[in-house]
């Protein structure tokens, strides 16, 4: 009688060979996106199981389908993702950034996870640098509402203040600048305190937003676990292709903002390049209408390029 274990191993081995032999097919555009993601995750799992290697997702951005496959209900990663999803899909209290909701629904977003909200941790800086480097080459194919979303494990003691998160946020951006493999764009000044500065990585300009568990008054900047969103700025050229579209979109967002936040909109929310505007002051908003401090005059030079 055939040993049952032999049958099992033979069956799994056959599945593995079949899947790996069809990697090119899985990546084909003729295969539906959700099915592609599912098969890709299964291939990664089987490869890891049979090679003895750990399937390392550090710095590897995941789609919605991949998140649900990789992280079952009850894991901290899935909890962070479900919390983020719940805010965007709330139909009673509509999240003001409607483009974030559209990006989620159309599956334009990718997701990264870190196991603490200490943004100064070199592991997390490296994870995000790797994630951005992986994300950027595919960003334009993901859709007009794309962004890279960083979700952190909830901090159980919730001891950090808003100001402490602000300091950690800037440490993260400075750490990313050190790991950037491409030169800072010549069209963007290095001095942060100017109306033309914005965060750049991989040669691309970004608008970034952070939400923390310490925020209590400005609800749009609260999340039970630290959350950061990185949006390539070229998406605004698509969404606001005319002045009329820009004016209409901003009016809608501000109307929703007035209903969502119990605090008036921050006076720092201005158009990029507008006289007196500082995009750096829009990234991290405090729980009161005073600008958050920035500990840097300019971010560090790339240590990768210097080497």
Tab-separated table of C-alpha atoms in Angstrom:
chain	number	residue	atom	x	y	z
A	1	UNK	CA	0.000	0.000	0.000
A	2	UNK	CA	1.268	3.398	-0.909
A	3	UNK	CA	2.334	5.478	2.038
A	4	UNK	CA	-0.143	8.331	2.565
A	5	UNK	CA	2.728	10.757	3.104
A	6	UNK	CA	4.210	9.817	-0.266
A	7	UNK	CA	0.896	10.648	-1.934
A	8	UNK	CA	0.675	13.992	-0.166
A	9	UNK	CA	4.235	14.953	-1.056
A	10	UNK	CA	3.720	13.882	-4.657
A	11	UNK	CA	0.532	15.910	-4.925
A	12	UNK	CA	2.020	19.066	-3.412
A	13	UNK	CA	5.145	18.669	-5.514
A	14	UNK	CA	3.008	18.458	-8.638
A	15	UNK	CA	1.119	21.587	-7.695
A	16	UNK	CA	4.379	23.411	-7.035
A	17	UNK	CA	5.875	22.404	-10.371
A	18	UNK	CA	2.701	23.388	-12.221
A	19	UNK	CA	2.499	26.793	-10.577
A	20	UNK	CA	6.173	27.640	-10.935
A	21	UNK	CA	6.100	26.519	-14.560
A	22	UNK	CA	3.293	28.999	-15.158
A	23	UNK	CA	4.801	32.067	-13.491
A	24	UNK	CA	4.838	33.883	-16.821
A	25	UNK	CA	1.161	33.115	-17.311
A	26	UNK	CA	0.330	34.325	-13.818
A	27	UNK	CA	2.012	37.657	-14.582
A	28	UNK	CA	0.155	38.002	-17.859
A	29	UNK	CA	-2.345	40.820	-18.201
A	30	UNK	CA	-4.839	38.254	-19.541
A	31	UNK	CA	-5.240	36.879	-16.020
A	32	UNK	CA	-7.604	38.937	-13.793
A	33	UNK	CA	-5.716	41.097	-11.283
A	34	UNK	CA	-7.172	39.473	-8.144
A	35	UNK	CA	-6.443	35.979	-9.491
A	36	UNK	CA	-2.895	37.056	-10.424
A	37	UNK	CA	-2.293	38.320	-6.894
A	38	UNK	CA	-3.688	35.140	-5.349
A	39	UNK	CA	-1.614	32.834	-7.568
A	40	UNK	CA	1.527	34.928	-7.045
A	41	UNK	CA	1.135	34.669	-3.279
A	42	UNK	CA	0.584	30.910	-3.492
A	43	UNK	CA	3.679	30.528	-5.654
A	44	UNK	CA	5.701	32.500	-3.119
A	45	UNK	CA	4.376	30.383	-0.260
A	46	UNK	CA	5.107	27.078	-2.028
A	47	UNK	CA	8.583	28.200	-3.057
A	48	UNK	CA	9.357	29.212	0.510
A	49	UNK	CA	7.974	25.981	1.961
A	50	UNK	CA	9.987	23.737	-0.348
A	51	UNK	CA	13.192	25.736	-0.418
A	52	UNK	CA	13.335	26.206	3.342
A	53	UNK	CA	13.564	29.959	2.841
A	54	UNK	CA	11.378	32.397	4.723
A	55	UNK	CA	8.974	34.396	2.558
A	56	UNK	CA	10.279	37.831	3.503
A	57	UNK	CA	7.752	40.591	2.830
A	58	UNK	CA	9.851	43.373	4.334
A	59	UNK	CA	9.755	46.259	1.907
A	60	UNK	CA	7.549	44.379	-0.543
A	61	UNK	CA	4.324	46.359	-1.096
A	62	UNK	CA	1.161	44.262	-1.193
A	63	UNK	CA	-2.142	44.656	-2.995
A	64	UNK	CA	-5.474	44.314	-1.173
A	65	UNK	CA	-5.785	40.683	-2.253
A	66	UNK	CA	-2.246	39.884	-1.145
A	67	UNK	CA	-2.811	41.469	2.272
A	68	UNK	CA	-5.831	39.255	2.920
A	69	UNK	CA	-3.915	36.159	1.800
A	70	UNK	CA	-0.713	36.893	3.708
A	71	UNK	CA	-2.342	38.067	6.933
A	72	UNK	CA	-5.393	36.174	8.254
A	73	UNK	CA	-7.970	37.697	10.572
A	74	UNK	CA	-6.567	38.364	14.037
A	75	UNK	CA	-3.008	39.194	12.977
A	76	UNK	CA	-1.871	42.710	13.839
A	77	UNK	CA	-1.220	43.431	10.159
A	78	UNK	CA	-4.767	42.463	9.212
A	79	UNK	CA	-6.158	44.489	12.129
A	80	UNK	CA	-4.245	47.572	10.953
A	81	UNK	CA	-5.485	47.066	7.399
A	82	UNK	CA	-9.109	46.566	8.482
A	83	UNK	CA	-8.979	49.725	10.643
A	84	UNK	CA	-7.687	51.702	7.665
A	85	UNK	CA	-10.339	50.186	5.387
A	86	UNK	CA	-13.170	50.926	7.843
A	87	UNK	CA	-12.374	54.648	7.895
A	88	UNK	CA	-12.359	54.939	4.107
A	89	UNK	CA	-15.564	52.970	3.617
A	90	UNK	CA	-17.595	54.619	6.371
A	91	UNK	CA	-20.742	55.868	4.618
A	92	UNK	CA	-22.059	57.892	7.551
A	93	UNK	CA	-18.948	59.889	8.428
A	94	UNK	CA	-17.347	60.368	5.020
A	95	UNK	CA	-13.565	60.663	5.056
A	96	UNK	CA	-12.690	64.038	3.468
A	97	UNK	CA	-9.957	62.760	1.174
A	98	UNK	CA	-12.331	61.195	-1.325
A	99	UNK	CA	-9.388	60.311	-3.578
A	100	UNK	CA	-8.000	58.002	-0.898
A	101	UNK	CA	-11.358	56.225	-0.809
A	102	UNK	CA	-11.445	56.010	-4.606
A	103	UNK	CA	-7.899	54.667	-4.605
A	104	UNK	CA	-8.855	51.942	-2.148
A	105	UNK	CA	-11.995	50.929	-4.010
A	106	UNK	CA	-10.226	50.807	-7.375
A	107	UNK	CA	-7.301	48.856	-5.873
A	108	UNK	CA	-4.792	51.527	-6.871
A	109	UNK	CA	-3.052	51.451	-3.481
A	110	UNK	CA	-0.249	49.221	-2.177
A	111	UNK	CA	0.456	48.462	1.490
A	112	UNK	CA	3.512	48.081	3.720
A	113	UNK	CA	3.638	47.005	7.368
A	114	UNK	CA	6.057	47.780	10.224
A	115	UNK	CA	5.957	46.159	13.657
A	116	UNK	CA	6.160	49.325	15.778
A	117	UNK	CA	5.415	53.047	15.485
A	118	UNK	CA	9.004	54.062	16.204
A	119	UNK	CA	9.706	55.715	12.857
A	120	UNK	CA	13.328	56.318	13.823
A	121	UNK	CA	13.992	52.552	13.852
A	122	UNK	CA	16.527	51.845	11.059
A	123	UNK	CA	14.596	48.664	10.183
A	124	UNK	CA	11.471	50.650	9.427
A	125	UNK	CA	13.346	53.287	7.452
A	126	UNK	CA	14.939	50.535	5.363
A	127	UNK	CA	11.578	48.802	4.878
A	128	UNK	CA	9.986	52.002	3.603
A	129	UNK	CA	12.956	52.854	1.379
A	130	UNK	CA	12.758	49.395	-0.184
A	131	UNK	CA	8.988	49.715	-0.466
A	132	UNK	CA	9.137	53.064	-2.238
A	133	UNK	CA	11.828	51.758	-4.601
A	134	UNK	CA	9.602	48.788	-5.469
A	135	UNK	CA	6.446	50.874	-5.708
A	136	UNK	CA	7.664	53.672	-7.977
A	137	UNK	CA	8.341	51.660	-11.180
A	138	UNK	CA	4.778	50.294	-11.129
A	139	UNK	CA	2.939	53.308	-9.699
A	140	UNK	CA	1.773	54.757	-13.025
A	141	UNK	CA	0.203	51.433	-14.008
A	142	UNK	CA	-1.757	51.155	-10.756
A	143	UNK	CA	-4.177	53.987	-11.486
A	144	UNK	CA	-4.777	57.741	-11.055
A	145	UNK	CA	-5.538	57.447	-7.314
A	146	UNK	CA	-2.477	55.450	-6.402
A	147	UNK	CA	-0.504	55.739	-3.176
A	148	UNK	CA	1.767	53.672	-0.957
A	149	UNK	CA	0.252	53.157	2.495
A	150	UNK	CA	2.423	52.382	5.518
A	151	UNK	CA	0.583	50.714	8.413
A	152	UNK	CA	2.210	50.247	11.827
A	153	UNK	CA	1.403	47.809	14.602
A	154	UNK	CA	-0.670	49.494	17.282
A	155	UNK	CA	1.311	50.762	20.232
A	156	UNK	CA	-0.370	49.230	23.286
A	157	UNK	CA	0.807	51.813	25.818
A	158	UNK	CA	-0.061	54.820	23.588
A	159	UNK	CA	2.495	56.909	25.452
A	160	UNK	CA	3.783	59.087	22.607
A	161	UNK	CA	2.551	62.646	22.216
A	162	UNK	CA	1.653	64.397	18.960
A	163	UNK	CA	4.897	66.378	19.141
A	164	UNK	CA	6.920	63.189	19.631
A	165	UNK	CA	5.313	61.636	16.566
A	166	UNK	CA	6.165	64.793	14.616
A	167	UNK	CA	9.835	64.432	15.574
A	168	UNK	CA	9.805	60.743	14.577
A	169	UNK	CA	8.116	61.597	11.275
A	170	UNK	CA	10.932	63.947	10.306
A	171	UNK	CA	13.552	61.418	11.424
A	172	UNK	CA	11.964	58.963	9.029
A	173	UNK	CA	12.008	61.403	6.093
A	174	UNK	CA	15.624	62.289	6.834
A	175	UNK	CA	16.531	58.610	7.044
A	176	UNK	CA	14.870	57.968	3.693
A	177	UNK	CA	16.883	60.797	2.129
A	178	UNK	CA	20.082	59.085	3.295
A	179	UNK	CA	19.033	55.843	1.566
A	180	UNK	CA	17.871	57.426	-1.692
A	181	UNK	CA	19.656	55.895	-4.666
A	182	UNK	CA	18.724	58.697	-7.056
A	183	UNK	CA	19.689	62.390	-6.997
A	184	UNK	CA	17.302	64.960	-5.543
A	185	UNK	CA	15.324	66.521	-8.442
A	186	UNK	CA	16.962	69.715	-9.668
A	187	UNK	CA	13.562	71.433	-9.893
A	188	UNK	CA	12.919	71.098	-6.142
A	189	UNK	CA	14.939	73.214	-3.671
A	190	UNK	CA	16.745	71.459	-0.833
A	191	UNK	CA	15.792	74.190	1.655
A	192	UNK	CA	12.609	73.031	3.377
A	193	UNK	CA	11.364	76.494	4.350
A	194	UNK	CA	10.351	77.515	0.807
A	195	UNK	CA	7.093	77.425	-1.146
A	196	UNK	CA	8.546	75.026	-3.744
A	197	UNK	CA	9.920	72.339	-1.427
A	198	UNK	CA	8.360	68.894	-1.179
A	199	UNK	CA	9.596	65.483	-0.131
A	200	UNK	CA	11.355	63.567	-2.897
A	201	UNK	CA	12.541	59.978	-3.196
A	202	UNK	CA	13.709	57.959	-6.161
A	203	UNK	CA	13.671	61.084	-8.299
A	204	UNK	CA	9.922	61.566	-7.712
A	205	UNK	CA	8.050	64.256	-5.809
A	206	UNK	CA	5.667	63.079	-3.078
A	207	UNK	CA	2.910	64.466	-0.938
A	208	UNK	CA	2.820	62.568	2.330
A	209	UNK	CA	0.313	62.496	5.179
A	210	UNK	CA	0.604	60.955	8.635
A	211	UNK	CA	-2.081	59.879	11.103
A	212	UNK	CA	-1.256	58.985	14.711
A	213	UNK	CA	-3.008	57.480	17.750
A	214	UNK	CA	-2.100	60.616	19.717
A	215	UNK	CA	-4.355	62.931	17.710
A	216	UNK	CA	-7.650	63.503	19.513
A	217	UNK	CA	-9.098	66.746	18.128
A	218	UNK	CA	-8.142	66.664	14.436
A	219	UNK	CA	-9.979	63.474	13.538
A	220	UNK	CA	-8.619	63.347	9.982
A	221	UNK	CA	-5.141	62.874	11.428
A	222	UNK	CA	-6.122	60.165	13.932
A	223	UNK	CA	-5.604	56.426	13.448
A	224	UNK	CA	-5.512	53.705	16.132
A	225	UNK	CA	-2.193	52.591	14.650
A	226	UNK	CA	0.241	54.992	13.004
A	227	UNK	CA	-0.524	55.368	9.301
A	228	UNK	CA	1.403	57.147	6.554
A	229	UNK	CA	0.383	57.701	2.949
A	230	UNK	CA	2.829	58.569	0.167
A	231	UNK	CA	1.226	60.005	-2.979
A	232	UNK	CA	3.294	60.705	-6.112
A	233	UNK	CA	2.547	64.306	-6.988
A	234	UNK	CA	1.951	63.564	-10.656
A	235	UNK	CA	-1.444	62.169	-9.648
A	236	UNK	CA	-2.567	65.743	-8.955
A	237	UNK	CA	-1.752	66.675	-12.546
A	238	UNK	CA	-4.255	63.993	-13.600
A	239	UNK	CA	-6.939	64.705	-11.008
A	240	UNK	CA	-6.670	68.499	-11.293
A	241	UNK	CA	-6.024	68.761	-15.018
A	242	UNK	CA	-7.930	72.066	-15.218
A	243	UNK	CA	-8.394	74.972	-12.840
A	244	UNK	CA	-12.104	74.215	-12.669
A	245	UNK	CA	-11.450	70.626	-11.586
A	246	UNK	CA	-8.992	71.786	-8.937
A	247	UNK	CA	-11.372	74.384	-7.519
A	248	UNK	CA	-14.292	71.952	-7.497
A	249	UNK	CA	-12.302	69.153	-5.881
A	250	UNK	CA	-10.822	71.356	-3.167
A	251	UNK	CA	-14.247	72.827	-2.379
A	252	UNK	CA	-15.680	69.328	-1.946
A	253	UNK	CA	-12.810	68.205	0.282
A	254	UNK	CA	-13.062	71.318	2.466
A	255	UNK	CA	-16.829	70.872	2.853
A	256	UNK	CA	-16.312	67.299	4.046
A	257	UNK	CA	-13.444	68.427	6.249
A	258	UNK	CA	-15.719	70.900	8.044
A	259	UNK	CA	-18.107	68.050	8.907
A	260	UNK	CA	-15.394	65.553	9.856
A	261	UNK	CA	-13.092	67.575	12.097
A	262	UNK	CA	-14.322	69.414	15.195
A	263	UNK	CA	-11.468	71.864	14.632
A	264	UNK	CA	-11.386	74.418	11.770
A	265	UNK	CA	-9.298	73.508	8.740
A	266	UNK	CA	-5.624	74.236	9.176
A	267	UNK	CA	-4.516	77.576	7.675
A	268	UNK	CA	-1.464	75.672	6.387
A	269	UNK	CA	-3.575	73.902	3.746
A	270	UNK	CA	-2.604	75.928	0.691
A	271	UNK	CA	-1.773	75.177	-2.921
A	272	UNK	CA	1.759	74.043	-3.677
A	273	UNK	CA	3.882	76.941	-4.880
A	274	UNK	CA	1.393	79.545	-3.671
A	275	UNK	CA	3.111	82.525	-2.074
A	276	UNK	CA	3.487	81.914	1.645
A	277	UNK	CA	2.664	78.189	1.367
A	278	UNK	CA	4.838	75.533	2.981
A	279	UNK	CA	4.060	71.990	1.933
A	280	UNK	CA	6.267	70.728	4.758
A	281	UNK	CA	3.732	72.166	7.229
A	282	UNK	CA	0.869	70.246	5.618
A	283	UNK	CA	2.399	66.798	6.044
A	284	UNK	CA	2.056	66.727	9.822
A	285	UNK	CA	-0.817	68.749	11.299
A	286	UNK	CA	-1.097	69.232	15.047
A	287	UNK	CA	-4.232	68.994	17.169
A	288	UNK	CA	-4.404	72.787	17.170
A	289	UNK	CA	-4.091	75.356	14.417
A	290	UNK	CA	-0.445	76.207	14.873
A	291	UNK	CA	2.244	74.866	12.530
A	292	UNK	CA	4.217	71.824	13.595
A	293	UNK	CA	7.939	72.382	13.990
A	294	UNK	CA	10.456	70.986	11.537
A	295	UNK	CA	13.844	70.060	13.052
A	296	UNK	CA	15.692	70.284	9.731
A	297	UNK	CA	16.655	73.135	7.432
A	298	UNK	CA	17.149	70.519	4.737
A	299	UNK	CA	17.204	66.741	4.649
A	300	UNK	CA	20.501	64.863	4.628
A	301	UNK	CA	22.364	64.060	1.429
A	302	UNK	CA	22.147	60.511	0.144
A	303	UNK	CA	24.753	58.256	1.726
A	304	UNK	CA	24.198	55.733	-1.060
A	305	UNK	CA	25.165	58.187	-3.803
A	306	UNK	CA	28.055	59.562	-1.758
A	307	UNK	CA	29.487	56.073	-1.373
